[in-house]
Amino acid sequence: MSVDTKIAFDQDYIKSFSEKRQEPKWMESLRLKALEKSENLPMPKPDKTKIDKWNFTSFKHDVPADAISSLDDLPKDVRELVAKDQQSGNLLVHRNSTPVFHQLSEELKEQGVIFTDIQTALQEHGDLVEKYFMKDVMKVDENRLTAVHAALLNGGTFLYVPRNVEVDVPVQALYWQEDPEAGLFNHVIIVAEDNSSVTYVENYLSYGNDEESVANIIAEVHVGQNARVTFGSVDNFSKGVTTYVNRRANVARDGKVDWALAQMNDGNTVSTNTTHLIGDGSNADSKTVTIGRGDQKQNFTNQIIHHGKNSEGMLLVHGVQKDSASAIFNGVTKIEHGAAKSNGEQTQRVLMMNEKARGDANPILLIDEDDVMAGHAASVGKVDPIQLYYLQSRGISRHEAERLIIHGFLAPVINELPIEGVRKRAVEVTEGKVN
Amino acid sequence: MAASTLKIENLHVSIEGKEILKGLNLEINGGEIHAVMGPNGTGKSTLASAIMGHPKYEITEGSVFLDNEDVLEMEVDERAKAGLFLAMQYPSEVSGVTNADFLRSAINARREEGDEISLMKFIKKLDKKMAELDMGEEFAQRYLNEGFSGGEKKRNEILQLMMLEPKIAVLDEIDSGLDIDALKVVSKGVNAMRSDDFGCLIITHYQRLLNYITPDKVHVMMQGRIVKSGGAELAQRLESEGYDWIKQELGIKDETVGQEA
Ligand SMILES: Nc1ncnc2c1ncn2[C@@H]1O[C@H](COP(=O)(O)OP(=O)(O)O)[C@@H](O)[C@H]1O
Ligand SMILES: [Mg+2]
């Protein structure tokens, strides 16, 4: 495995890549600056996980992919990811980071909704994208990987919902890495203007065993005043893929974001999910489930930062660790000075299925304001042998008993995921991981 | 299905290095109901746990056979599939797993792949048995034993018994914590199981339950052994006179485990 953390792409490559994609000038220069910065920026330092030996440099960047003419061209298991109610709805399919299928209902188009791949968005709505691209929510130079992300961006989605528009069917983006060595530098921007609402669901998947690759994913969510965004994801990268994923939202007054994240990768993963509750009365609800297996190492930082008064944040994380997998769960509730009458709650639970599995849950409460409510619960435990005995005493095999216990442990979160498609898929992926 | 026999010979069981059962013999045949009675701490639950294969109990000597199968060689789930059942004194709670899903897994575990019970058939059977036990429909969708009262857990154990139809069942203090109405319901459930193909060992320290389920044989347990056996009348004598006369008869001062005669 490569331990070199410098990527092997130069200014000329980036320039011609940007040109080939017919991007606006600002994007080209943003990429070039990002590339330059990336060389001196430090790697991210997730709390309690060392990532310096992880592969962030070995991947293919520009992998061609044929367009598909209908969903029937997709392999069966990819096709099955398309939600039933999505077949004539709002769908975007990426294949090796290239958009190959796109559908948006006329009704939404007429209402001014933009739902398109990031490449098209840069070409057709360059000014709008520029307004939001790594400006307020994320910054290019947060660390080396955010800069590399900007330099090498090769896929993604732009979803824009104008004021007062309520999108009542979910929009779905499917990122299918057909070539297990194809690197994915995926950028998602969601803009929900004031009083709008939208549900976005994304599925990541790759096949392969030990083929090395990298997924570097950033999602920026702008929730306007009194707007509501529900963001669902099922991440399912294969074992050889190292994932850096950073999903972040800024929420304005009385806005709300719901995160429903099924983080089911099989490779090493460092994930951050952040909500800034900027406006008074803003609200975030973040739910995450994950299963680690094999010798996978993962780090999950889930945080809600309260700036506005009367803001409310709820974090819920359930993680199962199998085999010799290890994971760190950092739950951060931060209440800034001035965020009076805010309420921040978090619960993190980790279940370890055997002796070699490791899990750590760190509740971190940073409270800079007196007049608030905050609470946390964290538990880490091994599967109860008496529970297994009880189930087995009814004829259920050890394996099946573990399966039931894992499903049961994740159920309180999975059942609460606000999107049916994500819920179903989370159960299916869980099933695949426990069998 | 022919009647089965559970044969326990010279069973010695230790927990954390301490010997609890010290040479216990017992034979239960299909069609028979046995009661094991005894004060607290005499090893009754240890016997039940050892039969089922509880991970904390170590068998140091002796044998347990179900017909010609060596029970002690089997994994816990294999024992169940061979036809054993234990209604536990303290059933576990399993969060997130509904009673119905759990029971269906348990039923299917004893069937061949491809021959799983149909959902319709399962629901019909479950509804019927729950009705017999006066259990509300909501129990099917509640998480396994989670937040159940003591009495609800006991009923749920009997529900499992009725759904799984074992050859030999051990019921460990299925009566404790039940009011008289619940006791009647639970007894009705057990009596409904009565047949030549079903053998049962009822563990209790009250005679009360035996007013509703008449045992064929009654055994008294003290100091990790069966010290006296008889018919249903033995239970009645215990009810009216307590255990002291047995202790006197056998010269036992302290009946709990660890005290020598
Ligand atoms: N988990 C355990 N650890 C240590 N000692 C135990 C444990 N379970 C039971 N014992 C001991 O074994 C003896 C018999 O217990 P048990 O079989 O539960 O009795 P009974 O069911 O007749 O009340 C008691 O002395 C009890 O203290
Ligand atoms: Mg007992």
Short mmCIF file of N, CA, C and O in Angstrom, two decimals, chain A residues 216-254:
data_model
loop_
_atom_site.label_atom_id
_atom_site.label_comp_id
_atom_site.label_asym_id
_atom_site.label_seq_id
_atom_site.Cartn_x
_atom_site.Cartn_y
_atom_site.Cartn_z
N ASN A 216 -13.39 10.32 -2.30
CA ASN A 216 -13.24 11.56 -1.55
C ASN A 216 -14.51 12.37 -1.81
O ASN A 216 -14.70 12.92 -2.89
N ILE A 217 -15.36 12.38 -0.81
CA ILE A 217 -16.72 12.88 -1.02
C ILE A 217 -17.00 14.08 -0.12
O ILE A 217 -16.73 14.04 1.08
N ILE A 218 -17.53 15.12 -0.73
CA ILE A 218 -17.95 16.27 0.06
C ILE A 218 -19.39 16.61 -0.32
O ILE A 218 -19.75 16.63 -1.50
N ALA A 219 -20.19 16.81 0.71
CA ALA A 219 -21.56 17.28 0.46
C ALA A 219 -21.75 18.58 1.24
O ALA A 219 -21.45 18.64 2.43
N GLU A 220 -22.22 19.58 0.53
CA GLU A 220 -22.50 20.88 1.16
C GLU A 220 -23.99 21.13 1.06
O GLU A 220 -24.55 21.14 -0.04
N VAL A 221 -24.60 21.37 2.20
CA VAL A 221 -26.05 21.55 2.23
C VAL A 221 -26.36 22.93 2.79
O VAL A 221 -25.93 23.28 3.89
N HIS A 222 -27.11 23.71 2.01
CA HIS A 222 -27.52 25.05 2.44
C HIS A 222 -29.01 25.00 2.72
O HIS A 222 -29.80 24.80 1.80
N VAL A 223 -29.36 25.16 3.97
CA VAL A 223 -30.78 25.11 4.32
C VAL A 223 -31.22 26.53 4.65
O VAL A 223 -30.76 27.13 5.63
N GLY A 224 -32.11 27.04 3.83
CA GLY A 224 -32.57 28.42 3.99
C GLY A 224 -33.54 28.56 5.14
O GLY A 224 -33.87 27.58 5.83
N GLN A 225 -34.01 29.79 5.34
CA GLN A 225 -34.95 30.04 6.43
C GLN A 225 -36.21 29.21 6.25
O GLN A 225 -36.78 29.16 5.17
N ASN A 226 -36.56 28.57 7.33
CA ASN A 226 -37.78 27.77 7.33
C ASN A 226 -37.81 26.70 6.23
O ASN A 226 -38.86 26.23 5.83
N ALA A 227 -36.64 26.37 5.72
CA ALA A 227 -36.57 25.32 4.70
C ALA A 227 -36.27 23.99 5.39
O ALA A 227 -35.86 23.95 6.55
N ARG A 228 -36.48 22.92 4.65
CA ARG A 228 -36.25 21.61 5.24
C ARG A 228 -35.56 20.70 4.23
O ARG A 228 -36.04 20.52 3.11
N VAL A 229 -34.45 20.12 4.64
CA VAL A 229 -33.74 19.18 3.77
C VAL A 229 -33.61 17.85 4.51
O VAL A 229 -33.17 17.80 5.66
N THR A 230 -34.03 16.80 3.84
CA THR A 230 -33.79 15.46 4.36
C THR A 230 -32.75 14.81 3.47
O THR A 230 -32.92 14.76 2.25
N PHE A 231 -31.67 14.38 4.08
CA PHE A 231 -30.52 13.89 3.33
C PHE A 231 -30.29 12.44 3.73
O PHE A 231 -29.97 12.16 4.88
N GLY A 232 -30.49 11.53 2.79
CA GLY A 232 -30.29 10.12 3.10
C GLY A 232 -29.14 9.56 2.28
O GLY A 232 -28.95 9.94 1.12
N SER A 233 -28.37 8.68 2.88
CA SER A 233 -27.28 8.09 2.13
C SER A 233 -27.07 6.64 2.53
O SER A 233 -27.24 6.28 3.69
N VAL A 234 -26.75 5.83 1.54
CA VAL A 234 -26.27 4.48 1.83
C VAL A 234 -24.92 4.34 1.15
O VAL A 234 -24.82 4.29 -0.07
N ASP A 235 -23.86 4.34 1.95
CA ASP A 235 -22.50 4.23 1.43
C ASP A 235 -22.11 2.76 1.45
O ASP A 235 -22.25 2.11 2.49
N ASN A 236 -21.63 2.27 0.32
CA ASN A 236 -21.33 0.85 0.27
C ASN A 236 -20.14 0.60 -0.65
O ASN A 236 -20.23 -0.13 -1.63
N PHE A 237 -19.00 1.19 -0.31
CA PHE A 237 -17.78 0.97 -1.08
C PHE A 237 -17.12 -0.34 -0.66
O PHE A 237 -17.21 -0.74 0.50
N SER A 238 -16.42 -0.93 -1.62
CA SER A 238 -15.82 -2.23 -1.34
C SER A 238 -14.52 -2.08 -0.54
O SER A 238 -14.04 -0.98 -0.29
N LYS A 239 -13.99 -3.23 -0.19
CA LYS A 239 -12.90 -3.33 0.78
C LYS A 239 -11.66 -2.51 0.44
O LYS A 239 -11.02 -1.92 1.32
N GLY A 240 -11.31 -2.44 -0.85
CA GLY A 240 -10.08 -1.76 -1.22
C GLY A 240 -10.19 -0.24 -1.31
O GLY A 240 -9.20 0.45 -1.52
N VAL A 241 -11.40 0.26 -1.15
CA VAL A 241 -11.61 1.70 -1.32
C VAL A 241 -11.44 2.42 0.02
O VAL A 241 -12.11 2.11 1.00
N THR A 242 -10.51 3.37 0.05
CA THR A 242 -10.37 4.24 1.22
C THR A 242 -11.32 5.41 1.03
O THR A 242 -11.30 6.07 -0.02
N THR A 243 -12.13 5.67 2.03
CA THR A 243 -13.12 6.73 1.88
C THR A 243 -12.86 7.88 2.84
O THR A 243 -12.64 7.68 4.03
N TYR A 244 -12.86 9.08 2.27
CA TYR A 244 -12.92 10.30 3.08
C TYR A 244 -14.25 10.95 2.72
O TYR A 244 -14.49 11.29 1.56
N VAL A 245 -15.12 11.07 3.69
CA VAL A 245 -16.42 11.67 3.38
C VAL A 245 -16.75 12.74 4.41
O VAL A 245 -16.62 12.53 5.61
N ASN A 246 -17.14 13.88 3.90
CA ASN A 246 -17.39 15.03 4.74
C ASN A 246 -18.71 15.66 4.31
O ASN A 246 -18.82 16.25 3.24
N ARG A 247 -19.71 15.48 5.14
CA ARG A 247 -21.03 16.00 4.79
C ARG A 247 -21.38 17.09 5.80
O ARG A 247 -21.29 16.87 7.00
N ARG A 248 -21.76 18.23 5.28
CA ARG A 248 -21.93 19.36 6.19
C ARG A 248 -23.11 20.22 5.77
O ARG A 248 -23.36 20.39 4.57
N ALA A 249 -23.81 20.74 6.75
CA ALA A 249 -24.94 21.63 6.45
C ALA A 249 -24.87 22.89 7.29
O ALA A 249 -24.42 22.86 8.43
N ASN A 250 -25.29 24.00 6.68
CA ASN A 250 -25.56 25.23 7.42
C ASN A 250 -27.06 25.45 7.38
O ASN A 250 -27.67 25.40 6.30
N VAL A 251 -27.62 25.69 8.56
CA VAL A 251 -29.08 25.82 8.63
C VAL A 251 -29.45 27.21 9.12
O VAL A 251 -29.00 27.66 10.18
N ALA A 252 -30.30 27.88 8.33
CA ALA A 252 -30.73 29.24 8.69
C ALA A 252 -31.95 29.18 9.62
O ALA A 252 -32.44 28.10 9.95
N ARG A 253 -32.42 30.34 9.99
CA ARG A 253 -33.48 30.45 10.99
C ARG A 253 -34.68 29.54 10.68
O ARG A 253 -35.19 29.51 9.56
N ASP A 254 -35.08 28.78 11.69
CA ASP A 254 -36.23 27.88 11.60
C ASP A 254 -36.09 26.80 10.52
O ASP A 254 -37.06 26.11 10.20
#
